[in-house]
mmCIF file of N, CA and C in Angstrom:
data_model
loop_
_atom_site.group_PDB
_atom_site.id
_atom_site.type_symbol
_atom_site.label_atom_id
_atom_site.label_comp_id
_atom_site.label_asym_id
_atom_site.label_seq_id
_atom_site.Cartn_x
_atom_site.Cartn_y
_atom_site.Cartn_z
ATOM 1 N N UNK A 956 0.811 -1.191 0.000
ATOM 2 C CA UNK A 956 0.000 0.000 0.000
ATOM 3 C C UNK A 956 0.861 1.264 0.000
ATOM 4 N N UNK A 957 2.179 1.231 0.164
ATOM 5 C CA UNK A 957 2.983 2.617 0.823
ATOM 6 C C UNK A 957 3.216 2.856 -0.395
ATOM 7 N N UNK A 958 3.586 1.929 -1.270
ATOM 8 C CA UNK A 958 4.605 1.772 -2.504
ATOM 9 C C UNK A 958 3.211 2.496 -3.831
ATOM 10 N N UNK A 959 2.027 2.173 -3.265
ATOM 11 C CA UNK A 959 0.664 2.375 -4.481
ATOM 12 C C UNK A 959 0.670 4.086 -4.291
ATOM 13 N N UNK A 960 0.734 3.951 -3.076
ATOM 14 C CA UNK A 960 0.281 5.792 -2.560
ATOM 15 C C UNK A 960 1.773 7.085 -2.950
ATOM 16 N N UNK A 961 3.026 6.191 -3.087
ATOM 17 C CA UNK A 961 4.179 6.691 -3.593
ATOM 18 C C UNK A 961 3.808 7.072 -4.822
ATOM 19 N N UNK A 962 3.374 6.243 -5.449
ATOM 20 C CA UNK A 962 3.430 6.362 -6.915
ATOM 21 C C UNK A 962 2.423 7.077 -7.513
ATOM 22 N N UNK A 963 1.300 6.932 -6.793
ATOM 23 C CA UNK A 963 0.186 8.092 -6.762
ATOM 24 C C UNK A 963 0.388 9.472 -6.646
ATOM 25 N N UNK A 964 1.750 9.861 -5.701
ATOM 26 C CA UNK A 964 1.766 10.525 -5.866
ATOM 27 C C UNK A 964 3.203 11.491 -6.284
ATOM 28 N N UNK A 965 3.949 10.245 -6.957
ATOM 29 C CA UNK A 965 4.444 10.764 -7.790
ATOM 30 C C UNK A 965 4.067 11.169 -9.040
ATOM 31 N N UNK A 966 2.959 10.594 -9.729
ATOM 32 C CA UNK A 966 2.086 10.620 -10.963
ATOM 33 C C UNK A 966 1.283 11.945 -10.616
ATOM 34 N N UNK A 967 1.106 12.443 -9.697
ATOM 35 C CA UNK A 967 0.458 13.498 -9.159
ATOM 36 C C UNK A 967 1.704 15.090 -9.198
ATOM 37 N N UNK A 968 2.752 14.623 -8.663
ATOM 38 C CA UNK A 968 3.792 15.741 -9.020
ATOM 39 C C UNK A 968 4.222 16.092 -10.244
ATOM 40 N N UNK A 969 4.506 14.726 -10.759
ATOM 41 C CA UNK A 969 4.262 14.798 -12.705
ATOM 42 C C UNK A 969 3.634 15.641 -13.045
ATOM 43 N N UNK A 970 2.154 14.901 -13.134
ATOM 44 C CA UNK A 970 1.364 16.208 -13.389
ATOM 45 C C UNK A 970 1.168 17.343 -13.409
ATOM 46 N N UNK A 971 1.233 17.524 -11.624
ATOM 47 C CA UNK A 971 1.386 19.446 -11.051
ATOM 48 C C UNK A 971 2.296 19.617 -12.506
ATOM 49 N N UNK A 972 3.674 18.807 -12.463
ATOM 50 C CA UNK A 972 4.421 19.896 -13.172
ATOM 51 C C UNK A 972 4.150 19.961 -14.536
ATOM 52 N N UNK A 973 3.693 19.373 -14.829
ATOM 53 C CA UNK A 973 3.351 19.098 -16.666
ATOM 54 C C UNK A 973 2.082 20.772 -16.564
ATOM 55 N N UNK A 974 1.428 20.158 -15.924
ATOM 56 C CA UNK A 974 0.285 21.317 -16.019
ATOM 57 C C UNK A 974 0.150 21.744 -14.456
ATOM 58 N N UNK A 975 0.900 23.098 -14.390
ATOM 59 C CA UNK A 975 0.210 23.969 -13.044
ATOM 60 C C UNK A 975 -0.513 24.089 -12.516
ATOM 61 N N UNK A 976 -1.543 24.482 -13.800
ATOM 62 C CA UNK A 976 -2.824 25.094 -12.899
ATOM 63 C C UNK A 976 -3.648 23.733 -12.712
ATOM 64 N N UNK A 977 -3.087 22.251 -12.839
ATOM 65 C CA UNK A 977 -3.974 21.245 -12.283
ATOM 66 C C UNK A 977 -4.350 21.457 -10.667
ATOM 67 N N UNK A 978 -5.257 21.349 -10.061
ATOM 68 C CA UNK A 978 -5.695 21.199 -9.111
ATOM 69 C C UNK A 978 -5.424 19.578 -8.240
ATOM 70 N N UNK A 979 -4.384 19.409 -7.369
ATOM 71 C CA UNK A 979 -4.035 18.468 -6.202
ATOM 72 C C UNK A 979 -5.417 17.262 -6.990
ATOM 73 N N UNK A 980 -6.915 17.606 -6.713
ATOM 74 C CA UNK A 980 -7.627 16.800 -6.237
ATOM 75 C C UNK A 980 -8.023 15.647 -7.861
ATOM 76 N N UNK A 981 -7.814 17.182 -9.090
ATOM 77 C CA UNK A 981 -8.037 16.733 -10.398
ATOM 78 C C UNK A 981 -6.673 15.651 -10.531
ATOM 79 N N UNK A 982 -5.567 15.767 -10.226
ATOM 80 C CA UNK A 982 -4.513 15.631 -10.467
ATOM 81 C C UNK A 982 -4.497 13.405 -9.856
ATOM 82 N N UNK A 983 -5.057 13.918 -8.743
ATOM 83 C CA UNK A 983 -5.349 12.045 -8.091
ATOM 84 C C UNK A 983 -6.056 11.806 -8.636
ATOM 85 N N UNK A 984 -7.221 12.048 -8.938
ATOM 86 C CA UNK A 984 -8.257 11.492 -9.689
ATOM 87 C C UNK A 984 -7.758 10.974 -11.360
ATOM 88 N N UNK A 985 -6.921 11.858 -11.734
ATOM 89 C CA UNK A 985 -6.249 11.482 -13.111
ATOM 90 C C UNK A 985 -5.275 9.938 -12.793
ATOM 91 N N UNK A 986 -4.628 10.155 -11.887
ATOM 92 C CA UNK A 986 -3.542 9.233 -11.941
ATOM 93 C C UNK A 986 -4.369 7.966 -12.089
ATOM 94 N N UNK A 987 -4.882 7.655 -11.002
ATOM 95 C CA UNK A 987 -5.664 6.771 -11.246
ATOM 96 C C UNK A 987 -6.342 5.764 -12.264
ATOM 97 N N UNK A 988 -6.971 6.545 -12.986
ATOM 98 C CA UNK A 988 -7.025 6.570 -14.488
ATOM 99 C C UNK A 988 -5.897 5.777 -15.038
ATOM 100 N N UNK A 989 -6.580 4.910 -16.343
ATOM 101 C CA UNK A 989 -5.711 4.316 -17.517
ATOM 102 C C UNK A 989 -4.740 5.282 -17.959
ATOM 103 N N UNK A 990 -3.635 4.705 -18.555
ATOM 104 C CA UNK A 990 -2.404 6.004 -19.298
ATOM 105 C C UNK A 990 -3.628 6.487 -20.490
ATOM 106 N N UNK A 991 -3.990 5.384 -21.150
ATOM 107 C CA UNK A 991 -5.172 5.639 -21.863
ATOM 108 C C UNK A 991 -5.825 6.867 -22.162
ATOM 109 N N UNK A 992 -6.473 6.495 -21.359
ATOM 110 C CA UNK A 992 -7.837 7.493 -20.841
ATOM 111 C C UNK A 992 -7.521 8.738 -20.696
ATOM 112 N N UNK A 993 -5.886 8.804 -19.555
ATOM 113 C CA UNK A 993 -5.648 9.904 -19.312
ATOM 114 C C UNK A 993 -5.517 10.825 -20.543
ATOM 115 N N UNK A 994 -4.653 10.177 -21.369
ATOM 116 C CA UNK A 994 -4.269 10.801 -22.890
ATOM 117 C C UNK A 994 -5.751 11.451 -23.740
ATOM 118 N N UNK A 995 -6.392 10.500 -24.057
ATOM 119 C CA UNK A 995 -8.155 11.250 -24.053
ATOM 120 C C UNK A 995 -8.305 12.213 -24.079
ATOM 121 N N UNK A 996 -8.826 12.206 -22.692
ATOM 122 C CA UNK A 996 -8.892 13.199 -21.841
ATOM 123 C C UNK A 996 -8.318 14.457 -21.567
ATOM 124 N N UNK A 997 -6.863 14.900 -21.806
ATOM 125 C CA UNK A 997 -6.068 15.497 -21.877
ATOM 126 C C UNK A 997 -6.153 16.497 -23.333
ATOM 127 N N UNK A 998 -6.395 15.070 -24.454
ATOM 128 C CA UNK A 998 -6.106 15.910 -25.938
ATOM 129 C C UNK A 998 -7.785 16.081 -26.208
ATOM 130 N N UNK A 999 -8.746 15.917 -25.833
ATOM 131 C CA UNK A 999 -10.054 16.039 -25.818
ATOM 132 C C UNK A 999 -10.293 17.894 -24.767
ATOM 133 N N UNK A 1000 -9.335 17.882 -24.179
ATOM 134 C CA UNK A 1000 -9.813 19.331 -23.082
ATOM 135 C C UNK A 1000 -9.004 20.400 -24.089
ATOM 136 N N UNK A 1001 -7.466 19.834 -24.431
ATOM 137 C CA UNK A 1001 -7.233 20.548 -26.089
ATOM 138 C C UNK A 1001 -7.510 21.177 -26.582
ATOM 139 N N UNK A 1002 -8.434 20.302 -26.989
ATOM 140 C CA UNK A 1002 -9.500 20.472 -28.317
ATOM 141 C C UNK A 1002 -10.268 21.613 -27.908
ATOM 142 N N UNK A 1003 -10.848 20.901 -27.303
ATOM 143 C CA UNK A 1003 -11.812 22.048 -26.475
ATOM 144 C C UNK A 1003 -11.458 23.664 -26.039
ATOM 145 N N UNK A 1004 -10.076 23.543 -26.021
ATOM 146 C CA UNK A 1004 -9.753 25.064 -25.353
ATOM 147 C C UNK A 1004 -9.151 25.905 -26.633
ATOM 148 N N UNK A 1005 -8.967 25.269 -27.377
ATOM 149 C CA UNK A 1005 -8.287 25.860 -28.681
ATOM 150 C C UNK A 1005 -9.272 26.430 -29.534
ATOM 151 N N UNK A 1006 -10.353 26.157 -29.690
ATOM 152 C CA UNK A 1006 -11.347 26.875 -30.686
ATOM 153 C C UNK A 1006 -11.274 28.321 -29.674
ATOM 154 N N UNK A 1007 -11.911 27.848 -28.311
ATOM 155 C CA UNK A 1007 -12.335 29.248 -27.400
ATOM 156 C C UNK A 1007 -11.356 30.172 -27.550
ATOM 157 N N UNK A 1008 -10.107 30.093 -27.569
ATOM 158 C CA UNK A 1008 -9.050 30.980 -27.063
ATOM 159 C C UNK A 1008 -8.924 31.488 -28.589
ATOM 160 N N UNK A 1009 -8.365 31.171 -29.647
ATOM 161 C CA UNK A 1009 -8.614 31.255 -31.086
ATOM 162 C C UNK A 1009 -9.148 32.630 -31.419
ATOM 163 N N UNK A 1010 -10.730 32.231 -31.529
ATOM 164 C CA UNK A 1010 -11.722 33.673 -31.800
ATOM 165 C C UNK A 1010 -11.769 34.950 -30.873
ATOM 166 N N UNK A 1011 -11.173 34.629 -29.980
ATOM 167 C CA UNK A 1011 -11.416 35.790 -28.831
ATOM 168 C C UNK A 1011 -10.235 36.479 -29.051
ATOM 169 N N UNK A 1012 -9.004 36.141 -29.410
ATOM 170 C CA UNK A 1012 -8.173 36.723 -29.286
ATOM 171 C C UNK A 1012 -7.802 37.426 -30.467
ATOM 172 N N UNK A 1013 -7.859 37.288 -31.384
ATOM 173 C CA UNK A 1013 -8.396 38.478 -33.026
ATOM 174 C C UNK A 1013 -9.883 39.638 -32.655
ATOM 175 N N UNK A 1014 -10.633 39.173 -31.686
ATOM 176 C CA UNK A 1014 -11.148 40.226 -31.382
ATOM 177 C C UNK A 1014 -10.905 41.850 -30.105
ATOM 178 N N UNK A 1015 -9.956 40.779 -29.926
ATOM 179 C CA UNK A 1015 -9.175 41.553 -28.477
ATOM 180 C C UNK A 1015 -8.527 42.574 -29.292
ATOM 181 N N UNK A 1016 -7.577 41.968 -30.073
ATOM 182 C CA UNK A 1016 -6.307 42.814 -31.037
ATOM 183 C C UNK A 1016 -7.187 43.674 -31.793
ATOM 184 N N UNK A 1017 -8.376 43.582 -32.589
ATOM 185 C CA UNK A 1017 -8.737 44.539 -33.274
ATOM 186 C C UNK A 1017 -9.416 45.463 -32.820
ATOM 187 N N UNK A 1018 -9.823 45.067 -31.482
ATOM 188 C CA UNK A 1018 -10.667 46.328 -30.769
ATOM 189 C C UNK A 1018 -9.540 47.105 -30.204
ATOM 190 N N UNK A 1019 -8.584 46.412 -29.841
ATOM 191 C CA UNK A 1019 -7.456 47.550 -28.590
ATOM 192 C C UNK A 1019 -6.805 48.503 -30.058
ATOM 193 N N UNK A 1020 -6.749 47.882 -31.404
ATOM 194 C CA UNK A 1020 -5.699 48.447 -32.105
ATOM 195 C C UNK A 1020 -6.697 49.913 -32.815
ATOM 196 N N UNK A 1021 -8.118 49.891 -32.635
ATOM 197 C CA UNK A 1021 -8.418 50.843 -33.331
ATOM 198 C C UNK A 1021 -8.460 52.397 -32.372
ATOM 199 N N UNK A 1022 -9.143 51.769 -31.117
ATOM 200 C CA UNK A 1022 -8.800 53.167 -30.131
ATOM 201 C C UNK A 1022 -7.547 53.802 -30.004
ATOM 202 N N UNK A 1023 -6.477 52.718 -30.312
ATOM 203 C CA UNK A 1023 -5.028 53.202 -30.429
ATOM 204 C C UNK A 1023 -4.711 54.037 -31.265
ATOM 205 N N UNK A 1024 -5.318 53.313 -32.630
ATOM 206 C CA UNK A 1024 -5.310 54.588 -33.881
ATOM 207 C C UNK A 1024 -5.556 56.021 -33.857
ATOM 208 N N UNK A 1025 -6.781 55.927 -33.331
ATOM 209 C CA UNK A 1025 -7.709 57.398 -33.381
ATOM 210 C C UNK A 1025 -7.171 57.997 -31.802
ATOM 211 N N UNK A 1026 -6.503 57.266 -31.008
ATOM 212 C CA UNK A 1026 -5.426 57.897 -30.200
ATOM 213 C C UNK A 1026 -4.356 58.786 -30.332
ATOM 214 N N UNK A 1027 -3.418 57.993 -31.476
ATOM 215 C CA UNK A 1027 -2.374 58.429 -32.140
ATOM 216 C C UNK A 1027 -2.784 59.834 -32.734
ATOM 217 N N UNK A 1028 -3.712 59.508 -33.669
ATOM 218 C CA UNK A 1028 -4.318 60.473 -34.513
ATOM 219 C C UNK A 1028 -4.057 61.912 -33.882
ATOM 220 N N UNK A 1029 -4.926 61.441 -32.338
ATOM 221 C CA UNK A 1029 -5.169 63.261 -31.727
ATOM 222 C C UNK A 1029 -3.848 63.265 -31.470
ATOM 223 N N UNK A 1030 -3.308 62.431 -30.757
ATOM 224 C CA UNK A 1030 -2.478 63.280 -30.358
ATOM 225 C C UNK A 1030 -1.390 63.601 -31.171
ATOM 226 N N UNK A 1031 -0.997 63.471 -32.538
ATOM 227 C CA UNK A 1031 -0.219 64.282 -33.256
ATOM 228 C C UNK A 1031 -1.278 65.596 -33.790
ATOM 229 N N UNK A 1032 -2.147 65.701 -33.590
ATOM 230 C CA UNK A 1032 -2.913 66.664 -33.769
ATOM 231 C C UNK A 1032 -2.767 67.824 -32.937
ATOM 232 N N UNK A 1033 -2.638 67.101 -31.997
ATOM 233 C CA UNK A 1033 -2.904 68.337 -30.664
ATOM 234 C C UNK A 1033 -1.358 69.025 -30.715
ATOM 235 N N UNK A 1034 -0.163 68.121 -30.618
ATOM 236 C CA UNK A 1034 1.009 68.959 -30.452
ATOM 237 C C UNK A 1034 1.010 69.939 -31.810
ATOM 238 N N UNK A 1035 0.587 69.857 -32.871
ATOM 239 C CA UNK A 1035 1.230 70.604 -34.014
ATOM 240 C C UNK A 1035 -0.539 72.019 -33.739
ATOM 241 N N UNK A 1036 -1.634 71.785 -33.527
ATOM 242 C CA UNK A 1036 -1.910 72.762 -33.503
ATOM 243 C C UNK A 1036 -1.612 73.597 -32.073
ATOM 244 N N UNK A 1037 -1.400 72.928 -31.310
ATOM 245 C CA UNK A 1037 -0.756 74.130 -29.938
ATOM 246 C C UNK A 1037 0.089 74.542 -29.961
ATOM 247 N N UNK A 1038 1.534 74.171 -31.604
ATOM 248 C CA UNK A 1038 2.437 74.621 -31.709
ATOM 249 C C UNK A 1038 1.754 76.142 -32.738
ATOM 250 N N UNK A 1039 1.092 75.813 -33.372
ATOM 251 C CA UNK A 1039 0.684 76.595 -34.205
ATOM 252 C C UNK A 1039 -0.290 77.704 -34.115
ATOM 253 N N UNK A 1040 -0.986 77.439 -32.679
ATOM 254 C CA UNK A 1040 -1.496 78.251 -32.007
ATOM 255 C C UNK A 1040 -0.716 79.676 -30.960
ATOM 256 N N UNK A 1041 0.255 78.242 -30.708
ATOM 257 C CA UNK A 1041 1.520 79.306 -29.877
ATOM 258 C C UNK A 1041 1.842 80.690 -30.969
ATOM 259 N N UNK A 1042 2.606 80.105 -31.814
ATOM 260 C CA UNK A 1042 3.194 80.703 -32.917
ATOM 261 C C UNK A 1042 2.464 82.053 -33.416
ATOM 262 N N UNK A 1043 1.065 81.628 -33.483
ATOM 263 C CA UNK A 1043 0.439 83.115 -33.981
ATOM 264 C C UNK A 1043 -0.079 83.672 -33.298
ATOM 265 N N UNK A 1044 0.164 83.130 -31.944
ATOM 266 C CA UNK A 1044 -0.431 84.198 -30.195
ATOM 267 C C UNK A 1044 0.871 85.070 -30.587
ATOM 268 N N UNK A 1045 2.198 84.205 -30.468
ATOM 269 C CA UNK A 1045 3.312 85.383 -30.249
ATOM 270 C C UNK A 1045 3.826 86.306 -31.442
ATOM 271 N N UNK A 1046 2.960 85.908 -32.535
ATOM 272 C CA UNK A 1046 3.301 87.015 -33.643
ATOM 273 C C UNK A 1046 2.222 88.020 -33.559
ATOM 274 N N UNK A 1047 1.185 87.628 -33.030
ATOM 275 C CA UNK A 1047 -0.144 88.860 -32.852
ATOM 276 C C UNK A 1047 -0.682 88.558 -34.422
ATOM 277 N N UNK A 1048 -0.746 87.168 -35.089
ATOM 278 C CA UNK A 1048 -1.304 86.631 -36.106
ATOM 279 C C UNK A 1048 -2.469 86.227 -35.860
ATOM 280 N N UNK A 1049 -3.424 86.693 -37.092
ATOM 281 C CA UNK A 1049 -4.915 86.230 -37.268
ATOM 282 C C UNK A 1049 -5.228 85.939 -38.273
ATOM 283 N N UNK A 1050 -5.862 85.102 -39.101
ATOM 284 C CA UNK A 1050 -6.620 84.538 -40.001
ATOM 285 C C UNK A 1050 -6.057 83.106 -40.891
ATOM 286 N N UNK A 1051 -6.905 82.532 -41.663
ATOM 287 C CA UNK A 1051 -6.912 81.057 -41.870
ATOM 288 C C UNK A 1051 -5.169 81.081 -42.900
ATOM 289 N N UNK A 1052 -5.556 82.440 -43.656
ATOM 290 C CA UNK A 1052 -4.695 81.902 -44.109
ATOM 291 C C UNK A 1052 -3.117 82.030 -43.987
ATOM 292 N N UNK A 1053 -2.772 82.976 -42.558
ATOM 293 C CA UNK A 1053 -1.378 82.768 -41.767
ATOM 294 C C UNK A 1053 -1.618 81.794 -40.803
ATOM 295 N N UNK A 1054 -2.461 80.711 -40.550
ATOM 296 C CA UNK A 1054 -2.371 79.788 -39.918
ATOM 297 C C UNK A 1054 -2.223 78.214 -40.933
ATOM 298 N N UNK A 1055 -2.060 78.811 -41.859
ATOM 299 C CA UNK A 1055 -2.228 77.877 -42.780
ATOM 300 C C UNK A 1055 -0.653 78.081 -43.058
ATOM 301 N N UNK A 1056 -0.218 79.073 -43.429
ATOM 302 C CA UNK A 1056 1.478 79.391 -43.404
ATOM 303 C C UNK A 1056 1.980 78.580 -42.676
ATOM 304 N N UNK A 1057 1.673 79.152 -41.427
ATOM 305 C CA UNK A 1057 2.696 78.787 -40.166
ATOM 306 C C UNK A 1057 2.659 77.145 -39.826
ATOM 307 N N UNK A 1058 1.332 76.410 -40.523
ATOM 308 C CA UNK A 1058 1.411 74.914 -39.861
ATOM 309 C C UNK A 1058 2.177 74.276 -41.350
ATOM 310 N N UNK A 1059 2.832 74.508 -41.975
ATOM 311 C CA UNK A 1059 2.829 74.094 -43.498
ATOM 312 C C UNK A 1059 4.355 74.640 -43.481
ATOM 313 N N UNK A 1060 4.402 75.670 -42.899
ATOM 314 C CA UNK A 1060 6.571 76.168 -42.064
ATOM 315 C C UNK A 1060 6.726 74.882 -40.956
ATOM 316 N N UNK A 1061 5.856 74.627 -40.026
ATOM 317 C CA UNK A 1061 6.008 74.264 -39.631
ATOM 318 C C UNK A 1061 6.657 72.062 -39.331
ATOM 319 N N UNK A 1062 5.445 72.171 -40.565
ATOM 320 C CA UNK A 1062 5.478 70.845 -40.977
ATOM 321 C C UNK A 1062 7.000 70.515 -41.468
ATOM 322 N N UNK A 1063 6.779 71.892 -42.365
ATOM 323 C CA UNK A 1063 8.353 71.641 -43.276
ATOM 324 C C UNK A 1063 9.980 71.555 -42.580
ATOM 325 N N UNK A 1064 9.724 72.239 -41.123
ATOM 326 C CA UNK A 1064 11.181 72.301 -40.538
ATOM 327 C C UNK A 1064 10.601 71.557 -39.484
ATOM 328 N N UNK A 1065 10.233 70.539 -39.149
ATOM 329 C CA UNK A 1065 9.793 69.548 -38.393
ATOM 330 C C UNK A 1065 9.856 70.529 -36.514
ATOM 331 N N UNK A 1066 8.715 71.360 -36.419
ATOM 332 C CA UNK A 1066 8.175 72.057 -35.555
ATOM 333 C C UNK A 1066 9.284 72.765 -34.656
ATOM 334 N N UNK A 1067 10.293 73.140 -35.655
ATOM 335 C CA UNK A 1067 11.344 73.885 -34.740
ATOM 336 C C UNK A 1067 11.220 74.975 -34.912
ATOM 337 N N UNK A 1068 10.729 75.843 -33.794
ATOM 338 C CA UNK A 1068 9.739 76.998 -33.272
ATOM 339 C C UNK A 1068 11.297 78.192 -33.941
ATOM 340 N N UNK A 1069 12.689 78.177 -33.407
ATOM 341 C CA UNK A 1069 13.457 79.321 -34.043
ATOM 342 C C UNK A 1069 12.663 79.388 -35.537
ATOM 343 N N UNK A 1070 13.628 78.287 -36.129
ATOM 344 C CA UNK A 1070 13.687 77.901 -37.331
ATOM 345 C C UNK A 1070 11.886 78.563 -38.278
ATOM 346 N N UNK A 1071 10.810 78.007 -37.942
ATOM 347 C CA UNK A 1071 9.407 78.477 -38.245
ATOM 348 C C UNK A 1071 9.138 79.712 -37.664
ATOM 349 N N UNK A 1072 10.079 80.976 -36.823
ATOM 350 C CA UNK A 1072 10.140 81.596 -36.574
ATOM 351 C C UNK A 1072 10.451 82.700 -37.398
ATOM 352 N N UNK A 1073 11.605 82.488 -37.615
ATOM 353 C CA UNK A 1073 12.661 82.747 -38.946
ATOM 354 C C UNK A 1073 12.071 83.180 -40.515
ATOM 355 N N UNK A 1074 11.522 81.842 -40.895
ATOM 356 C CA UNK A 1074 10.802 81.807 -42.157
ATOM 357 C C UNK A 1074 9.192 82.227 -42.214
ATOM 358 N N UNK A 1075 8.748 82.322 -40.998
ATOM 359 C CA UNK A 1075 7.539 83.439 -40.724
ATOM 360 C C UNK A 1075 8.013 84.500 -41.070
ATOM 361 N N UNK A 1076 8.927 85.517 -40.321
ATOM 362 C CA UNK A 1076 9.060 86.935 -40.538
ATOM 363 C C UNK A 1076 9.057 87.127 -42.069
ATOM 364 N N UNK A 1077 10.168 86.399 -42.571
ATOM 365 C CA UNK A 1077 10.595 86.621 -43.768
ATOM 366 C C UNK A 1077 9.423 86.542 -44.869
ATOM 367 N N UNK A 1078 8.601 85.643 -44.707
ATOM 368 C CA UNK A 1078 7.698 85.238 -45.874
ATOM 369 C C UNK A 1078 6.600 86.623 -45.494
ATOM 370 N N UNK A 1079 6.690 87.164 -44.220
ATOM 371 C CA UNK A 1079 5.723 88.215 -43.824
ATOM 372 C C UNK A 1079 6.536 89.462 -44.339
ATOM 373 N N UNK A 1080 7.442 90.264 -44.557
ATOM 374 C CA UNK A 1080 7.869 90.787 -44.740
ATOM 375 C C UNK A 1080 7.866 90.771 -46.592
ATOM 376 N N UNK A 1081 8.247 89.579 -47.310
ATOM 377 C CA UNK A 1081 7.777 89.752 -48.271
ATOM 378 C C UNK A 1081 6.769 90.165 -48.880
ATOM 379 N N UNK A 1082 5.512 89.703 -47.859
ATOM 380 C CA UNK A 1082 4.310 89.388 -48.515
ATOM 381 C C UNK A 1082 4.473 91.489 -48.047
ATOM 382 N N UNK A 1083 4.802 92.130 -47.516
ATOM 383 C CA UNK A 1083 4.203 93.498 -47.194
ATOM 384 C C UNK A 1083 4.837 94.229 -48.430
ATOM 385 N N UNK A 1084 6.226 93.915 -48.808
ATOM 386 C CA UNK A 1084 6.888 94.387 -49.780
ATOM 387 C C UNK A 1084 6.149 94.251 -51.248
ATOM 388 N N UNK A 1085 5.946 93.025 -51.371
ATOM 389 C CA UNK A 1085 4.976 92.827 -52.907
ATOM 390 C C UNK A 1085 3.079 93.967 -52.448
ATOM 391 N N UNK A 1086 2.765 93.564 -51.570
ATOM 392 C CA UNK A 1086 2.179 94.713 -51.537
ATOM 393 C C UNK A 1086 1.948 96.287 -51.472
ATOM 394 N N UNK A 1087 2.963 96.652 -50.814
ATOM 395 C CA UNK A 1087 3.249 97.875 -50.793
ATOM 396 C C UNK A 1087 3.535 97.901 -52.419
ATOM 397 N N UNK A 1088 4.605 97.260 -53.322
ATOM 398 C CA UNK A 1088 4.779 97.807 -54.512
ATOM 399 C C UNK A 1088 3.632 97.525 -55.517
ATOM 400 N N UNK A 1089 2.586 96.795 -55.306
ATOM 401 C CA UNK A 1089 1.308 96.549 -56.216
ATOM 402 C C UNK A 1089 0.715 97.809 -56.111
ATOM 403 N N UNK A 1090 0.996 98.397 -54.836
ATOM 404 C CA UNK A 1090 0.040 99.595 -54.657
ATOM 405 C C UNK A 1090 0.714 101.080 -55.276
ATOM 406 N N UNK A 1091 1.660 100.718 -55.585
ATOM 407 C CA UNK A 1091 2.337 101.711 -55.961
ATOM 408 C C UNK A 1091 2.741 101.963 -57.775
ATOM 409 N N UNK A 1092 1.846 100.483 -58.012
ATOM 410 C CA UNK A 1092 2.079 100.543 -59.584
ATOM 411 C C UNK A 1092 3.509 100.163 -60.399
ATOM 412 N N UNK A 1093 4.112 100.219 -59.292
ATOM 413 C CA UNK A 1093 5.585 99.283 -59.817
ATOM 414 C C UNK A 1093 5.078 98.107 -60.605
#
């Protein structure tokens, strides 16, 4: 009897270690069991867990990946118009189409505020010069 209950529960530590999350009580109750049966049993729960896990998990990935998207989205949104908002608070700039300048300078020197600083004045300064001389009939 010492030698049946050894082996019981060595077939039982097996187990634990083959599969963790077996439960002590599932684990005797298996040994017991034909090698047979056990095998069954084993590739039959398989079976069984592989369809479930399968479909759920393509729905996991496509739901987490789209909030991520339209995540991303704002937030490259938000830094380039608060850069671009900055930009024409501190020039005392108004209308669509010097905000349309400044995010389009901006884009172009990858939001380096000197630099889109720089090529603001200048393109503003032009734009006063071609006007002033339209008006003057030059």
């Amino acid at each position: 009897m010492a030698e049946d209950k050894a082996k019981e529960a060595a077939k039982a530590t097996l187990i634990g270690l083959v599969r963790p999350e077996a439960k002590k009580e599932k684990a005797t109750a298996v040994a017991v069991k034909a090698p047979s049966e056990v095998q069954k049993t084993e590739a039959a729960k398989e079976v069984v867990k592989a369809p479930e896990s399968k479909p759920e998990a393509p729905k996991e990935v496509k739901a987490e990946a789209k909030p991520e998207a339209k995540a991303e989205a704002k937030k490259e949104a938000d830094p380039s118009k608060e850069f671009v908002d900055a930009v024409m608070a501190e020039m005392a700039l108004k209308g669509g189409p010097k905000k349309r300048l400044v995010k389009t300078l901006a884009e172009q020197y990858g939001f380096d505020k000197q630099r889109v600083l720089f090529k603001l004045r200048r393109a503003l300064i032009t734009e006063r010069y071609a006007a002033a001389h339209a008006e003057a009939g030059h």
